[in-house]
mmCIF file of C-alpha atoms in Angstrom:
data_model
loop_
_atom_site.group_PDB
_atom_site.id
_atom_site.type_symbol
_atom_site.label_atom_id
_atom_site.label_comp_id
_atom_site.label_asym_id
_atom_site.label_seq_id
_atom_site.Cartn_x
_atom_site.Cartn_y
_atom_site.Cartn_z
ATOM 1 C CA MET A 1005 37.900 -1.573 -24.691
ATOM 2 C CA SER A 1006 36.614 -0.751 -21.256
ATOM 3 C CA SER A 1007 35.128 -3.853 -19.770
ATOM 4 C CA GLN A 1008 33.941 -1.896 -16.686
ATOM 5 C CA GLN A 1009 32.200 0.628 -18.920
ATOM 6 C CA LEU A 1010 30.569 -2.168 -21.026
ATOM 7 C CA ASP A 1011 29.482 -4.032 -17.830
ATOM 8 C CA LYS A 1012 27.967 -0.844 -16.419
ATOM 9 C CA TYR A 1013 26.139 -0.215 -19.649
ATOM 10 C CA ILE A 1014 24.839 -3.789 -19.842
ATOM 11 C CA GLU A 1015 23.502 -3.651 -16.201
ATOM 12 C CA GLU A 1016 21.775 -0.249 -16.993
ATOM 13 C CA VAL A 1017 20.056 -1.701 -19.958
ATOM 14 C CA LYS A 1018 18.913 -4.786 -18.116
ATOM 15 C CA SER A 1019 17.338 -2.624 -15.495
ATOM 16 C CA GLU A 1020 15.174 -1.197 -18.284
ATOM 17 C CA PHE A 1021 13.452 -4.440 -19.476
ATOM 18 C CA ASN A 1022 10.203 -2.994 -18.066
ATOM 19 C CA GLN A 1023 10.358 -0.392 -20.872
ATOM 20 C CA ILE A 1024 9.724 -3.101 -23.510
ATOM 21 C CA PRO A 1025 6.040 -3.043 -24.552
ATOM 22 C CA ASP A 1026 4.077 -6.377 -24.459
ATOM 23 C CA ASP A 1027 3.794 -6.509 -28.365
ATOM 24 C CA ARG A 1028 7.576 -6.341 -28.668
ATOM 25 C CA ARG A 1029 8.046 -8.925 -25.866
ATOM 26 C CA ALA A 1030 5.899 -11.283 -27.930
ATOM 27 C CA VAL A 1031 8.119 -10.999 -31.004
ATOM 28 C CA LEU A 1032 11.315 -11.186 -28.912
ATOM 29 C CA LYS A 1033 10.063 -14.425 -27.392
ATOM 30 C CA GLN A 1034 9.866 -15.837 -30.892
ATOM 31 C CA LEU A 1035 13.636 -15.198 -31.235
ATOM 32 C CA THR A 1036 14.279 -16.641 -27.680
ATOM 33 C CA ALA A 1037 12.420 -19.842 -28.750
ATOM 34 C CA PHE A 1038 14.303 -20.142 -32.021
ATOM 35 C CA VAL A 1039 17.623 -19.920 -30.143
ATOM 36 C CA GLN A 1040 16.506 -22.291 -27.465
ATOM 37 C CA THR A 1041 15.193 -24.940 -29.974
ATOM 38 C CA SER A 1042 18.118 -24.592 -32.321
ATOM 39 C CA ILE A 1043 20.654 -25.126 -29.590
ATOM 40 C CA GLN A 1044 18.738 -28.194 -28.278
ATOM 41 C CA ASP A 1045 18.246 -29.704 -31.753
ATOM 42 C CA LYS A 1046 21.601 -28.777 -33.466
ATOM 43 C CA GLY A 1047 23.892 -27.666 -30.689
ATOM 44 C CA LYS A 1048 24.161 -24.169 -32.089
ATOM 45 C CA ALA A 1049 22.049 -21.211 -33.180
ATOM 46 C CA ASP A 1050 22.762 -18.946 -36.187
ATOM 47 C CA LEU A 1051 21.161 -15.386 -36.618
ATOM 48 C CA ILE A 1052 21.414 -13.090 -39.644
ATOM 49 C CA LEU A 1053 20.205 -9.605 -38.685
ATOM 50 C CA ILE A 1054 18.940 -7.905 -41.742
ATOM 51 C CA CYS A 1055 18.292 -4.316 -42.884
ATOM 52 C CA THR A 1056 18.082 -2.881 -46.296
ATOM 53 C CA HIS A 1057 21.685 -1.412 -46.634
ATOM 54 C CA ASN A 1058 23.456 -3.308 -43.800
ATOM 55 C CA SER A 1059 24.666 0.080 -42.477
ATOM 56 C CA ARG A 1060 23.216 0.751 -38.999
ATOM 57 C CA ARG A 1061 20.471 -1.173 -37.345
ATOM 58 C CA SER A 1062 21.465 -4.638 -38.544
ATOM 59 C CA HIS A 1063 25.069 -4.105 -37.332
ATOM 60 C CA LEU A 1064 23.980 -2.885 -33.927
ATOM 61 C CA SER A 1065 21.571 -5.896 -33.728
ATOM 62 C CA GLN A 1066 24.242 -8.295 -34.700
ATOM 63 C CA VAL A 1067 26.740 -7.012 -32.187
ATOM 64 C CA TRP A 1068 24.334 -6.794 -29.251
ATOM 65 C CA ALA A 1069 22.922 -10.240 -30.043
ATOM 66 C CA GLN A 1070 26.461 -11.672 -29.755
ATOM 67 C CA VAL A 1071 27.194 -9.671 -26.635
ATOM 68 C CA ALA A 1072 24.007 -10.697 -24.983
ATOM 69 C CA ALA A 1073 24.600 -14.449 -25.771
ATOM 70 C CA PHE A 1074 28.041 -14.190 -24.168
ATOM 71 C CA HIS A 1075 26.790 -12.276 -21.236
ATOM 72 C CA PHE A 1076 24.267 -14.829 -20.327
ATOM 73 C CA GLY A 1077 26.629 -17.796 -20.919
ATOM 74 C CA ILE A 1078 24.595 -19.058 -24.046
ATOM 75 C CA ASN A 1079 27.291 -20.877 -26.011
ATOM 76 C CA ASN A 1080 27.380 -21.707 -29.713
ATOM 77 C CA VAL A 1081 25.444 -18.679 -30.889
ATOM 78 C CA CYS A 1082 26.845 -17.016 -34.102
ATOM 79 C CA THR A 1083 25.412 -13.769 -35.215
ATOM 80 C CA TYR A 1084 25.844 -12.204 -38.700
ATOM 81 C CA SER A 1085 24.290 -9.189 -40.498
ATOM 82 C CA GLY A 1086 23.475 -8.342 -44.093
ATOM 83 C CA GLY A 1087 21.271 -6.382 -46.320
ATOM 84 C CA THR A 1088 19.334 -6.540 -49.532
ATOM 85 C CA GLU A 1089 22.151 -4.466 -50.989
ATOM 86 C CA ALA A 1090 25.617 -3.627 -49.701
ATOM 87 C CA THR A 1091 26.679 0.014 -48.900
ATOM 88 C CA ALA A 1092 28.894 0.670 -45.865
ATOM 89 C CA MET A 1093 28.638 0.450 -42.087
ATOM 90 C CA TYR A 1094 27.992 3.918 -40.976
ATOM 91 C CA HIS A 1095 30.569 5.515 -38.679
ATOM 92 C CA MET A 1096 27.987 6.708 -36.140
ATOM 93 C CA ALA A 1097 26.863 3.218 -35.565
ATOM 94 C CA ALA A 1098 30.450 2.235 -34.664
ATOM 95 C CA HIS A 1099 30.776 5.340 -32.564
ATOM 96 C CA ALA A 1100 27.681 4.528 -30.502
ATOM 97 C CA LEU A 1101 29.048 0.999 -29.866
ATOM 98 C CA GLU A 1102 32.423 2.535 -28.829
ATOM 99 C CA LYS A 1103 30.653 4.794 -26.353
ATOM 100 C CA ALA A 1104 28.858 1.771 -24.893
ATOM 101 C CA GLY A 1105 32.347 0.298 -24.038
ATOM 102 C CA LEU A 1106 33.188 -1.863 -27.059
ATOM 103 C CA GLU A 1107 36.563 -1.634 -28.715
ATOM 104 C CA ILE A 1108 36.268 -0.495 -32.370
ATOM 105 C CA LYS A 1109 39.079 -0.576 -34.834
ATOM 106 C CA MET A 1110 38.984 0.184 -38.420
ATOM 107 C CA LEU A 1111 40.804 -2.534 -40.370
ATOM 108 C CA SER A 1112 40.468 -1.121 -43.850
ATOM 109 C CA GLU A 1113 39.152 2.276 -45.271
ATOM 110 C CA GLY A 1114 37.430 3.047 -48.528
ATOM 111 C CA LYS A 1115 33.790 3.049 -49.668
ATOM 112 C CA ASN A 1116 32.979 -0.068 -47.491
ATOM 113 C CA PRO A 1117 35.320 0.035 -44.458
ATOM 114 C CA VAL A 1118 35.822 -3.084 -42.316
ATOM 115 C CA TYR A 1119 35.722 -2.763 -38.520
ATOM 116 C CA SER A 1120 36.914 -5.018 -35.778
ATOM 117 C CA ILE A 1121 34.358 -4.911 -32.858
ATOM 118 C CA LYS A 1122 35.709 -6.396 -29.582
ATOM 119 C CA TYR A 1123 33.494 -7.154 -26.738
ATOM 120 C CA HIS A 1124 35.748 -9.228 -24.544
ATOM 121 C CA HIS A 1125 39.541 -9.977 -24.466
ATOM 122 C CA ASN A 1126 39.037 -13.666 -24.742
ATOM 123 C CA GLU A 1127 36.452 -13.751 -27.543
ATOM 124 C CA PRO A 1128 37.077 -13.228 -31.190
ATOM 125 C CA ALA A 1129 36.201 -9.868 -32.583
ATOM 126 C CA ILE A 1130 33.051 -9.339 -34.597
ATOM 127 C CA ILE A 1131 33.956 -8.175 -38.235
ATOM 128 C CA GLY A 1132 31.717 -5.508 -39.360
ATOM 129 C CA PHE A 1133 31.331 -4.425 -42.963
ATOM 130 C CA SER A 1134 28.379 -4.025 -45.346
ATOM 131 C CA LYS A 1135 27.317 -7.038 -47.444
ATOM 132 C CA THR A 1136 24.093 -8.644 -48.609
ATOM 133 C CA TYR A 1137 22.472 -11.202 -46.334
ATOM 134 C CA ASP A 1138 23.528 -14.206 -48.652
ATOM 135 C CA ASP A 1139 27.180 -13.037 -48.876
ATOM 136 C CA SER A 1140 29.560 -15.980 -48.439
ATOM 137 C CA PHE A 1141 30.895 -14.405 -45.261
ATOM 138 C CA ASN A 1142 27.491 -15.324 -43.647
ATOM 139 C CA VAL A 1143 26.055 -18.608 -42.661
ATOM 140 C CA GLN A 1144 24.160 -20.027 -45.632
ATOM 141 C CA SER A 1145 21.375 -22.123 -44.150
ATOM 142 C CA GLY A 1146 19.507 -23.036 -40.995
ATOM 143 C CA PHE A 1147 19.471 -19.474 -39.535
ATOM 144 C CA ALA A 1148 16.876 -17.117 -38.203
ATOM 145 C CA ALA A 1149 16.393 -14.146 -40.478
ATOM 146 C CA VAL A 1150 15.675 -11.222 -38.169
ATOM 147 C CA MET A 1151 14.363 -8.249 -40.230
ATOM 148 C CA THR A 1152 15.437 -5.038 -38.336
ATOM 149 C CA CYS A 1153 13.842 -2.516 -40.666
ATOM 150 C CA SER A 1154 10.365 -2.359 -42.264
ATOM 151 C CA HIS A 1155 11.851 -1.701 -45.803
ATOM 152 C CA ALA A 1156 13.763 -4.896 -45.783
ATOM 153 C CA ASP A 1157 10.865 -6.719 -44.261
ATOM 154 C CA ALA A 1158 8.553 -5.619 -47.134
ATOM 155 C CA ASN A 1159 11.029 -6.024 -49.909
ATOM 156 C CA CYS A 1160 12.564 -9.348 -48.740
ATOM 157 C CA PRO A 1161 9.367 -11.269 -47.868
ATOM 158 C CA PHE A 1162 10.808 -14.678 -48.370
ATOM 159 C CA ILE A 1163 14.371 -16.020 -47.578
ATOM 160 C CA PRO A 1164 14.445 -19.654 -48.739
ATOM 161 C CA THR A 1165 17.480 -20.707 -46.768
ATOM 162 C CA ALA A 1166 16.281 -19.386 -43.488
ATOM 163 C CA SER A 1167 14.747 -21.748 -40.869
ATOM 164 C CA LYS A 1168 12.790 -18.957 -39.257
ATOM 165 C CA ARG A 1169 11.911 -15.331 -40.221
ATOM 166 C CA ILE A 1170 11.056 -12.734 -37.551
ATOM 167 C CA SER A 1171 10.063 -9.128 -38.197
ATOM 168 C CA LEU A 1172 11.683 -6.870 -35.580
ATOM 169 C CA PRO A 1173 11.989 -3.391 -37.074
ATOM 170 C CA PHE A 1174 13.658 -0.541 -35.178
ATOM 171 C CA GLU A 1175 13.348 3.097 -35.999
ATOM 172 C CA ASP A 1176 16.114 4.358 -38.347
ATOM 173 C CA PRO A 1177 18.640 6.743 -36.780
ATOM 174 C CA LYS A 1178 19.696 7.727 -40.362
ATOM 175 C CA ASP A 1179 16.641 10.264 -40.381
ATOM 176 C CA TYR A 1180 18.776 12.328 -38.025
ATOM 177 C CA ASP A 1181 22.105 12.220 -39.967
ATOM 178 C CA GLY A 1182 23.611 15.726 -40.180
ATOM 179 C CA THR A 1183 21.284 17.223 -37.606
ATOM 180 C CA PRO A 1184 22.120 18.327 -33.964
ATOM 181 C CA GLN A 1185 20.229 15.313 -32.673
ATOM 182 C CA GLN A 1186 22.504 12.787 -34.680
ATOM 183 C CA GLU A 1187 24.608 11.543 -31.841
ATOM 184 C CA GLU A 1188 21.722 11.404 -29.320
ATOM 185 C CA LYS A 1189 19.593 9.365 -31.715
ATOM 186 C CA TYR A 1190 22.316 6.873 -32.592
ATOM 187 C CA ASP A 1191 23.036 6.395 -28.878
ATOM 188 C CA GLU A 1192 19.228 5.920 -28.280
ATOM 189 C CA ARG A 1193 18.835 3.322 -31.014
ATOM 190 C CA CYS A 1194 21.917 1.575 -29.787
ATOM 191 C CA LYS A 1195 20.447 1.261 -26.274
ATOM 192 C CA ASP A 1196 17.073 0.189 -27.573
ATOM 193 C CA ILE A 1197 18.602 -2.554 -29.592
ATOM 194 C CA ALA A 1198 20.956 -3.654 -26.695
ATOM 195 C CA ARG A 1199 17.883 -3.793 -24.382
ATOM 196 C CA GLU A 1200 15.865 -6.020 -26.597
ATOM 197 C CA MET A 1201 18.700 -8.349 -27.477
ATOM 198 C CA LEU A 1202 19.647 -8.732 -23.842
ATOM 199 C CA PHE A 1203 16.029 -9.488 -23.063
ATOM 200 C CA VAL A 1204 15.920 -12.179 -25.779
ATOM 201 C CA PHE A 1205 19.012 -14.044 -24.243
ATOM 202 C CA SER A 1206 17.958 -13.478 -20.635
ATOM 203 C CA ASN A 1207 15.155 -15.855 -21.329
ATOM 204 C CA VAL A 1208 17.284 -18.636 -23.056
ATOM 205 C CA LYS A 1209 17.889 -21.518 -20.594
ATOM 206 C CA SER A 1210 21.567 -22.465 -20.755
#
């Protein structure tokens, strides 16, 4: 893990908040409000970032939400990810995070590998693998369900154990798998998600 590289990446992303359109800001402020209220009322905030296969966007969103909370000193935030079905965390998502400065280690191989994702030497690693949003690994109630893809948003319209549901779809980098633009598009989506998650937590009052 390169802390200097990650710090530089974060500062660059923060300088791009002006790129976030007003309609996206309005949705992001819903997530800010949930975190703020949940911490005030319960002393913690739990988020599950959800996309259909829990393979790309939901993992990127989980990681950057956790990094953003830590960066802005917002304690007692726990982030999780899940899908409407389990597949595998795609290796290019892990690669994009590694290029941003996070330490990525594969803990197990196979059809659904498990990754350790480390963002600070004093903080526990995020454990990344594909699972359904209601998997026992995840928090089971009182969370905000953040839908990071339009397919999951449409096909999972109601999550009864969630306290809040927020639709925040990102473009799917999977569309570029196996093309010359693949790495560029994963890096681009990683940065888009980092920018918006950092914006969310920059507005939470600690």
